[in-house]
């Protein structure tokens, strides 16, 4: 049984992430989406909210499960007996960071390899940070996040704005 991990912050998950999830799930027997619970990053959505949002859009993909992790990715991979990590590459600007991450992870745990999937061209400009920026100004995010999540993201930013008042 080949187990893969697709790790990330997913704050929030985008349709670009969903594309990578669907394609990665075809390459392994089981795909675990690892949602990073990192207090240093102060995400907009809690780890459980991010997990729930992803679960709601992957529920029809039978070999995918979503879990929250903290600490090192290699430790999570060991725990889950995963042998491959998937990451999407959107542009050359992603490459330096991703290469370093893959090499660091492999130096810490040589059994773990990273597989890069080229982002689909139509999603290559998408990022969670762009979604957050646009949503914070009540812009249109309907082409950026899965349709089930558009109002969830909008409501979150509306409530954050109310809290600031
Ligand atoms: O979606 P992101 O924020 O680009 O994902 C980054 C992620 C979660 C893959 C990376 O930050 C990570 O693996 N963090 C866990 C800590 C770790 O193992 N760091 C790598 C060694 S320094």
PDB file of C-alpha atoms and ligand atoms in Angstrom:
ATOM      1  CA  UNK A   1       0.000   0.000   0.000  1.00  0.00           C
ATOM      2  CA  UNK A   2       1.569   3.270  -1.098  1.00  0.00           C
ATOM      3  CA  UNK A   3       0.725   6.204   1.154  1.00  0.00           C
ATOM      4  CA  UNK A   4       1.276   9.821   0.153  1.00  0.00           C
ATOM      5  CA  UNK A   5       0.979  13.092   2.037  1.00  0.00           C
ATOM      6  CA  UNK A   6      -0.061  16.421   0.613  1.00  0.00           C
ATOM      7  CA  UNK A   7       0.924  18.932   3.313  1.00  0.00           C
ATOM      8  CA  UNK A   8       0.133  22.597   3.536  1.00  0.00           C
ATOM      9  CA  UNK A   9      -1.394  25.458   5.450  1.00  0.00           C
ATOM     10  CA  UNK A  10      -4.556  25.522   3.299  1.00  0.00           C
ATOM     11  CA  UNK A  11      -5.637  28.874   4.767  1.00  0.00           C
ATOM     12  CA  UNK A  12      -8.019  28.438   2.939  1.00  0.00           C
ATOM     13  CA  UNK A  13      -7.906  25.562   0.440  1.00  0.00           C
ATOM     14  CA  UNK A  14      -8.121  26.828  -3.170  1.00  0.00           C
ATOM     15  CA  UNK A  15      -9.262  25.176  -6.392  1.00  0.00           C
ATOM     16  CA  UNK A  16      -5.558  24.959  -7.258  1.00  0.00           C
ATOM     17  CA  UNK A  17      -5.004  22.811  -4.144  1.00  0.00           C
ATOM     18  CA  UNK A  18      -8.045  20.725  -5.045  1.00  0.00           C
ATOM     19  CA  UNK A  19      -6.593  20.078  -8.488  1.00  0.00           C
ATOM     20  CA  UNK A  20      -3.340  18.828  -6.909  1.00  0.00           C
ATOM     21  CA  UNK A  21      -5.324  16.700  -4.427  1.00  0.00           C
ATOM     22  CA  UNK A  22      -7.281  14.989  -7.225  1.00  0.00           C
ATOM     23  CA  UNK A  23      -4.175  14.331  -9.303  1.00  0.00           C
ATOM     24  CA  UNK A  24      -2.077  13.123  -6.328  1.00  0.00           C
ATOM     25  CA  UNK A  25      -4.853  10.767  -5.223  1.00  0.00           C
ATOM     26  CA  UNK A  26      -4.515   8.948  -8.553  1.00  0.00           C
ATOM     27  CA  UNK A  27      -0.834   8.230  -7.881  1.00  0.00           C
ATOM     28  CA  UNK A  28      -1.088   6.540  -4.463  1.00  0.00           C
ATOM     29  CA  UNK A  29      -3.322   4.058  -2.705  1.00  0.00           C
ATOM     30  CA  UNK A  30      -4.042   6.470   0.121  1.00  0.00           C
ATOM     31  CA  UNK A  31      -3.543  10.218   0.214  1.00  0.00           C
ATOM     32  CA  UNK A  32      -3.396  12.024   3.539  1.00  0.00           C
ATOM     33  CA  UNK A  33      -3.869  15.755   3.400  1.00  0.00           C
ATOM     34  CA  UNK A  34      -1.778  17.151   6.241  1.00  0.00           C
ATOM     35  CA  UNK A  35      -3.081  20.479   7.527  1.00  0.00           C
ATOM     36  CA  UNK A  36      -0.308  22.287   9.358  1.00  0.00           C
ATOM     37  CA  UNK A  37      -1.280  23.576  12.777  1.00  0.00           C
ATOM     38  CA  UNK A  38       1.375  26.223  13.166  1.00  0.00           C
ATOM     39  CA  UNK A  39       0.836  28.884  15.800  1.00  0.00           C
ATOM     40  CA  UNK A  40       3.735  30.939  14.345  1.00  0.00           C
ATOM     41  CA  UNK A  41       1.798  31.588  11.151  1.00  0.00           C
ATOM     42  CA  UNK A  42      -1.381  32.911  12.854  1.00  0.00           C
ATOM     43  CA  UNK A  43      -3.757  31.630  10.200  1.00  0.00           C
ATOM     44  CA  UNK A  44      -7.178  33.162   9.573  1.00  0.00           C
ATOM     45  CA  UNK A  45      -8.917  29.791   9.880  1.00  0.00           C
ATOM     46  CA  UNK A  46      -8.247  27.412  12.769  1.00  0.00           C
ATOM     47  CA  UNK A  47      -6.694  24.061  11.908  1.00  0.00           C
ATOM     48  CA  UNK A  48     -10.032  22.342  12.542  1.00  0.00           C
ATOM     49  CA  UNK A  49     -11.850  24.819  10.292  1.00  0.00           C
ATOM     50  CA  UNK A  50      -9.302  24.238   7.526  1.00  0.00           C
ATOM     51  CA  UNK A  51      -9.607  20.476   7.963  1.00  0.00           C
ATOM     52  CA  UNK A  52     -13.415  20.681   7.837  1.00  0.00           C
ATOM     53  CA  UNK A  53     -13.365  22.852   4.717  1.00  0.00           C
ATOM     54  CA  UNK A  54     -11.106  20.381   2.909  1.00  0.00           C
ATOM     55  CA  UNK A  55     -13.179  17.399   4.070  1.00  0.00           C
ATOM     56  CA  UNK A  56     -16.291  18.958   2.627  1.00  0.00           C
ATOM     57  CA  UNK A  57     -14.724  19.139  -0.840  1.00  0.00           C
ATOM     58  CA  UNK A  58     -12.936  15.765  -0.903  1.00  0.00           C
ATOM     59  CA  UNK A  59     -15.768  13.652   0.475  1.00  0.00           C
ATOM     60  CA  UNK A  60     -16.302  11.975  -2.887  1.00  0.00           C
ATOM     61  CA  UNK A  61     -12.669  10.952  -3.341  1.00  0.00           C
ATOM     62  CA  UNK A  62     -12.530   7.576  -1.567  1.00  0.00           C
ATOM     63  CA  UNK A  63      -8.775   7.277  -0.943  1.00  0.00           C
ATOM     64  CA  UNK A  64      -8.318  10.746   0.569  1.00  0.00           C
ATOM     65  CA  UNK A  65      -8.362  11.625   4.259  1.00  0.00           C
ATOM     66  CA  UNK A  66      -7.596  14.879   6.035  1.00  0.00           C
ATOM     67  CA  UNK A  67      -5.569  15.207   9.232  1.00  0.00           C
ATOM     68  CA  UNK A  68      -4.122  18.058  11.258  1.00  0.00           C
ATOM     69  CA  UNK A  69      -0.443  17.838  12.178  1.00  0.00           C
ATOM     70  CA  UNK A  70       2.083  19.939  13.987  1.00  0.00           C
ATOM     71  CA  UNK A  71       5.832  19.612  14.308  1.00  0.00           C
ATOM     72  CA  UNK A  72       7.990  18.298  11.517  1.00  0.00           C
ATOM     73  CA  UNK A  73       6.521  16.929   8.313  1.00  0.00           C
ATOM     74  CA  UNK A  74       9.006  14.042   8.390  1.00  0.00           C
ATOM     75  CA  UNK A  75       7.698  12.951  11.804  1.00  0.00           C
ATOM     76  CA  UNK A  76       4.135  13.052  10.533  1.00  0.00           C
ATOM     77  CA  UNK A  77       5.208  11.049   7.469  1.00  0.00           C
ATOM     78  CA  UNK A  78       6.910   8.416   9.672  1.00  0.00           C
ATOM     79  CA  UNK A  79       3.827   8.159  11.865  1.00  0.00           C
ATOM     80  CA  UNK A  80       1.631   7.637   8.829  1.00  0.00           C
ATOM     81  CA  UNK A  81       4.137   5.355   7.059  1.00  0.00           C
ATOM     82  CA  UNK A  82       4.040   7.629   4.050  1.00  0.00           C
ATOM     83  CA  UNK A  83       6.772   7.366   1.453  1.00  0.00           C
ATOM     84  CA  UNK A  84       5.965  10.294  -0.777  1.00  0.00           C
ATOM     85  CA  UNK A  85       5.104  13.950  -0.276  1.00  0.00           C
ATOM     86  CA  UNK A  86       3.272  15.866  -2.978  1.00  0.00           C
ATOM     87  CA  UNK A  87       3.733  19.562  -3.610  1.00  0.00           C
ATOM     88  CA  UNK A  88       2.388  21.711  -6.413  1.00  0.00           C
ATOM     89  CA  UNK A  89       4.708  24.010  -8.342  1.00  0.00           C
ATOM     90  CA  UNK A  90       3.090  27.086  -9.827  1.00  0.00           C
ATOM     91  CA  UNK A  91       6.046  29.014 -11.142  1.00  0.00           C
ATOM     92  CA  UNK A  92       9.794  29.210 -10.930  1.00  0.00           C
ATOM     93  CA  UNK A  93       9.371  31.470  -7.888  1.00  0.00           C
ATOM     94  CA  UNK A  94       8.074  28.448  -5.934  1.00  0.00           C
ATOM     95  CA  UNK A  95      11.003  26.324  -6.957  1.00  0.00           C
ATOM     96  CA  UNK A  96      13.800  27.526  -4.680  1.00  0.00           C
ATOM     97  CA  UNK A  97      11.761  27.166  -1.501  1.00  0.00           C
ATOM     98  CA  UNK A  98      10.271  23.843  -2.566  1.00  0.00           C
ATOM     99  CA  UNK A  99      13.627  22.369  -3.551  1.00  0.00           C
ATOM    100  CA  UNK A 100      15.113  23.349  -0.198  1.00  0.00           C
ATOM    101  CA  UNK A 101      12.144  21.887   1.672  1.00  0.00           C
ATOM    102  CA  UNK A 102      12.357  18.625  -0.277  1.00  0.00           C
ATOM    103  CA  UNK A 103      16.100  18.342   0.303  1.00  0.00           C
ATOM    104  CA  UNK A 104      15.813  19.169   4.004  1.00  0.00           C
ATOM    105  CA  UNK A 105      13.073  16.602   4.442  1.00  0.00           C
ATOM    106  CA  UNK A 106      15.050  13.971   2.602  1.00  0.00           C
ATOM    107  CA  UNK A 107      18.156  14.670   4.688  1.00  0.00           C
ATOM    108  CA  UNK A 108      16.065  14.198   7.839  1.00  0.00           C
ATOM    109  CA  UNK A 109      14.294  11.097   6.529  1.00  0.00           C
ATOM    110  CA  UNK A 110      15.864   9.569   3.401  1.00  0.00           C
ATOM    111  CA  UNK A 111      12.952   7.193   2.826  1.00  0.00           C
ATOM    112  CA  UNK A 112      10.709  10.160   2.100  1.00  0.00           C
ATOM    113  CA  UNK A 113      10.689  11.510  -1.426  1.00  0.00           C
ATOM    114  CA  UNK A 114       8.939  14.600  -2.726  1.00  0.00           C
ATOM    115  CA  UNK A 115       7.021  14.553  -5.963  1.00  0.00           C
ATOM    116  CA  UNK A 116       6.254  17.875  -7.624  1.00  0.00           C
ATOM    117  CA  UNK A 117       3.150  18.288  -9.719  1.00  0.00           C
ATOM    118  CA  UNK A 118       3.061  21.202 -12.135  1.00  0.00           C
ATOM    119  CA  UNK A 119       0.072  23.380 -11.334  1.00  0.00           C
ATOM    120  CA  UNK A 120      -2.558  23.431 -14.042  1.00  0.00           C
ATOM    121  CA  UNK A 121      -2.018  26.576 -16.088  1.00  0.00           C
ATOM    122  CA  UNK A 122      -5.465  27.955 -15.277  1.00  0.00           C
ATOM    123  CA  UNK A 123      -4.647  27.872 -11.552  1.00  0.00           C
ATOM    124  CA  UNK A 124      -1.039  28.984 -11.675  1.00  0.00           C
ATOM    125  CA  UNK A 125      -1.802  32.470 -10.324  1.00  0.00           C
ATOM    126  CA  UNK A 126      -3.854  31.205  -7.383  1.00  0.00           C
ATOM    127  CA  UNK A 127      -2.739  31.256  -3.773  1.00  0.00           C
ATOM    128  CA  UNK A 128      -4.367  31.202  -0.352  1.00  0.00           C
ATOM    129  CA  UNK A 129      -2.778  34.572   0.398  1.00  0.00           C
ATOM    130  CA  UNK A 130      -4.415  36.078  -2.719  1.00  0.00           C
ATOM    131  CA  UNK A 131      -7.762  34.642  -1.599  1.00  0.00           C
ATOM    132  CA  UNK A 132      -7.303  36.170   1.864  1.00  0.00           C
ATOM    133  CA  UNK A 133      -6.316  39.548   0.424  1.00  0.00           C
ATOM    134  CA  UNK A 134      -9.267  39.677  -1.983  1.00  0.00           C
ATOM    135  CA  UNK A 135     -11.757  38.372   0.581  1.00  0.00           C
ATOM    136  CA  UNK A 136     -10.583  40.935   3.134  1.00  0.00           C
ATOM    137  CA  UNK A 137     -11.751  43.666   0.726  1.00  0.00           C
ATOM    138  CA  UNK A 138     -14.987  41.785  -0.097  1.00  0.00           C
ATOM    139  CA  UNK A 139     -13.732  41.028  -3.617  1.00  0.00           C
ATOM    140  CA  UNK A 140     -14.970  38.140  -5.753  1.00  0.00           C
ATOM    141  CA  UNK A 141     -13.318  34.854  -4.754  1.00  0.00           C
ATOM    142  CA  UNK A 142     -15.794  32.577  -6.534  1.00  0.00           C
ATOM    143  CA  UNK A 143     -13.220  31.540  -9.151  1.00  0.00           C
ATOM    144  CA  UNK A 144     -10.597  30.805  -6.515  1.00  0.00           C
ATOM    145  CA  UNK A 145     -12.093  28.536  -3.880  1.00  0.00           C
ATOM    146  CA  UNK A 146     -14.339  25.487  -4.325  1.00  0.00           C
ATOM    147  CA  UNK A 147     -17.925  26.683  -4.731  1.00  0.00           C
ATOM    148  CA  UNK A 148     -19.092  25.015  -1.491  1.00  0.00           C
ATOM    149  CA  UNK A 149     -16.630  27.204   0.413  1.00  0.00           C
ATOM    150  CA  UNK A 150     -17.209  30.640  -1.120  1.00  0.00           C
ATOM    151  CA  UNK A 151     -19.750  31.744   1.500  1.00  0.00           C
ATOM    152  CA  UNK A 152     -17.756  30.132   4.336  1.00  0.00           C
ATOM    153  CA  UNK A 153     -14.715  32.250   3.436  1.00  0.00           C
ATOM    154  CA  UNK A 154     -16.788  35.381   2.850  1.00  0.00           C
ATOM    155  CA  UNK A 155     -18.567  34.970   6.192  1.00  0.00           C
ATOM    156  CA  UNK A 156     -15.278  34.541   8.016  1.00  0.00           C
ATOM    157  CA  UNK A 157     -13.873  37.783   6.643  1.00  0.00           C
ATOM    158  CA  UNK A 158     -17.159  39.592   7.304  1.00  0.00           C
ATOM    159  CA  UNK A 159     -17.035  38.495  10.941  1.00  0.00           C
ATOM    160  CA  UNK A 160     -13.380  39.497  11.258  1.00  0.00           C
ATOM    161  CA  UNK A 161     -14.279  42.940   9.960  1.00  0.00           C
ATOM    162  CA  UNK A 162     -17.141  43.245  12.452  1.00  0.00           C
ATOM    163  CA  UNK A 163     -14.798  42.226  15.301  1.00  0.00           C
ATOM    164  CA  UNK A 164     -12.426  45.060  14.375  1.00  0.00           C
ATOM    165  CA  UNK A 165     -15.175  47.689  14.573  1.00  0.00           C
TER     166      UNK A 165
HETATM  167  O1  LIG B   1       1.085  25.655   2.299  1.00  0.00           O
HETATM  168  P1  LIG B   1       2.461  25.967   2.793  1.00  0.00           P
HETATM  169  O2  LIG B   1       2.403  26.932   3.939  1.00  0.00           O
HETATM  170  O3  LIG B   1       3.388  26.401   1.695  1.00  0.00           O
HETATM  171  O4  LIG B   1       3.048  24.570   3.362  1.00  0.00           O
HETATM  172  C1  LIG B   1       4.319  24.515   3.967  1.00  0.00           C
HETATM  173  C2  LIG B   1       4.523  23.190   4.697  1.00  0.00           C
HETATM  174  C3  LIG B   1       3.368  22.899   5.633  1.00  0.00           C
HETATM  175  C4  LIG B   1       4.636  22.058   3.708  1.00  0.00           C
HETATM  176  C5  LIG B   1       5.866  23.301   5.489  1.00  0.00           C
HETATM  177  O5  LIG B   1       5.891  24.506   6.203  1.00  0.00           O
HETATM  178  C6  LIG B   1       6.048  22.176   6.511  1.00  0.00           C
HETATM  179  O6  LIG B   1       6.212  21.031   6.149  1.00  0.00           O
HETATM  180  N1  LIG B   1       6.015  22.534   7.807  1.00  0.00           N
HETATM  181  C7  LIG B   1       6.186  21.601   8.908  1.00  0.00           C
HETATM  182  C8  LIG B   1       7.533  21.823   9.604  1.00  0.00           C
HETATM  183  C9  LIG B   1       8.644  21.197   8.774  1.00  0.00           C
HETATM  184  O7  LIG B   1       8.718  19.989   8.670  1.00  0.00           O
HETATM  185  N2  LIG B   1       9.496  22.036   8.137  1.00  0.00           N
HETATM  186  C10 LIG B   1      10.488  21.551   7.194  1.00  0.00           C
HETATM  187  C11 LIG B   1      11.854  21.409   7.786  1.00  0.00           C
HETATM  188  S1  LIG B   1      12.547  22.992   8.185  1.00  0.00           S
END
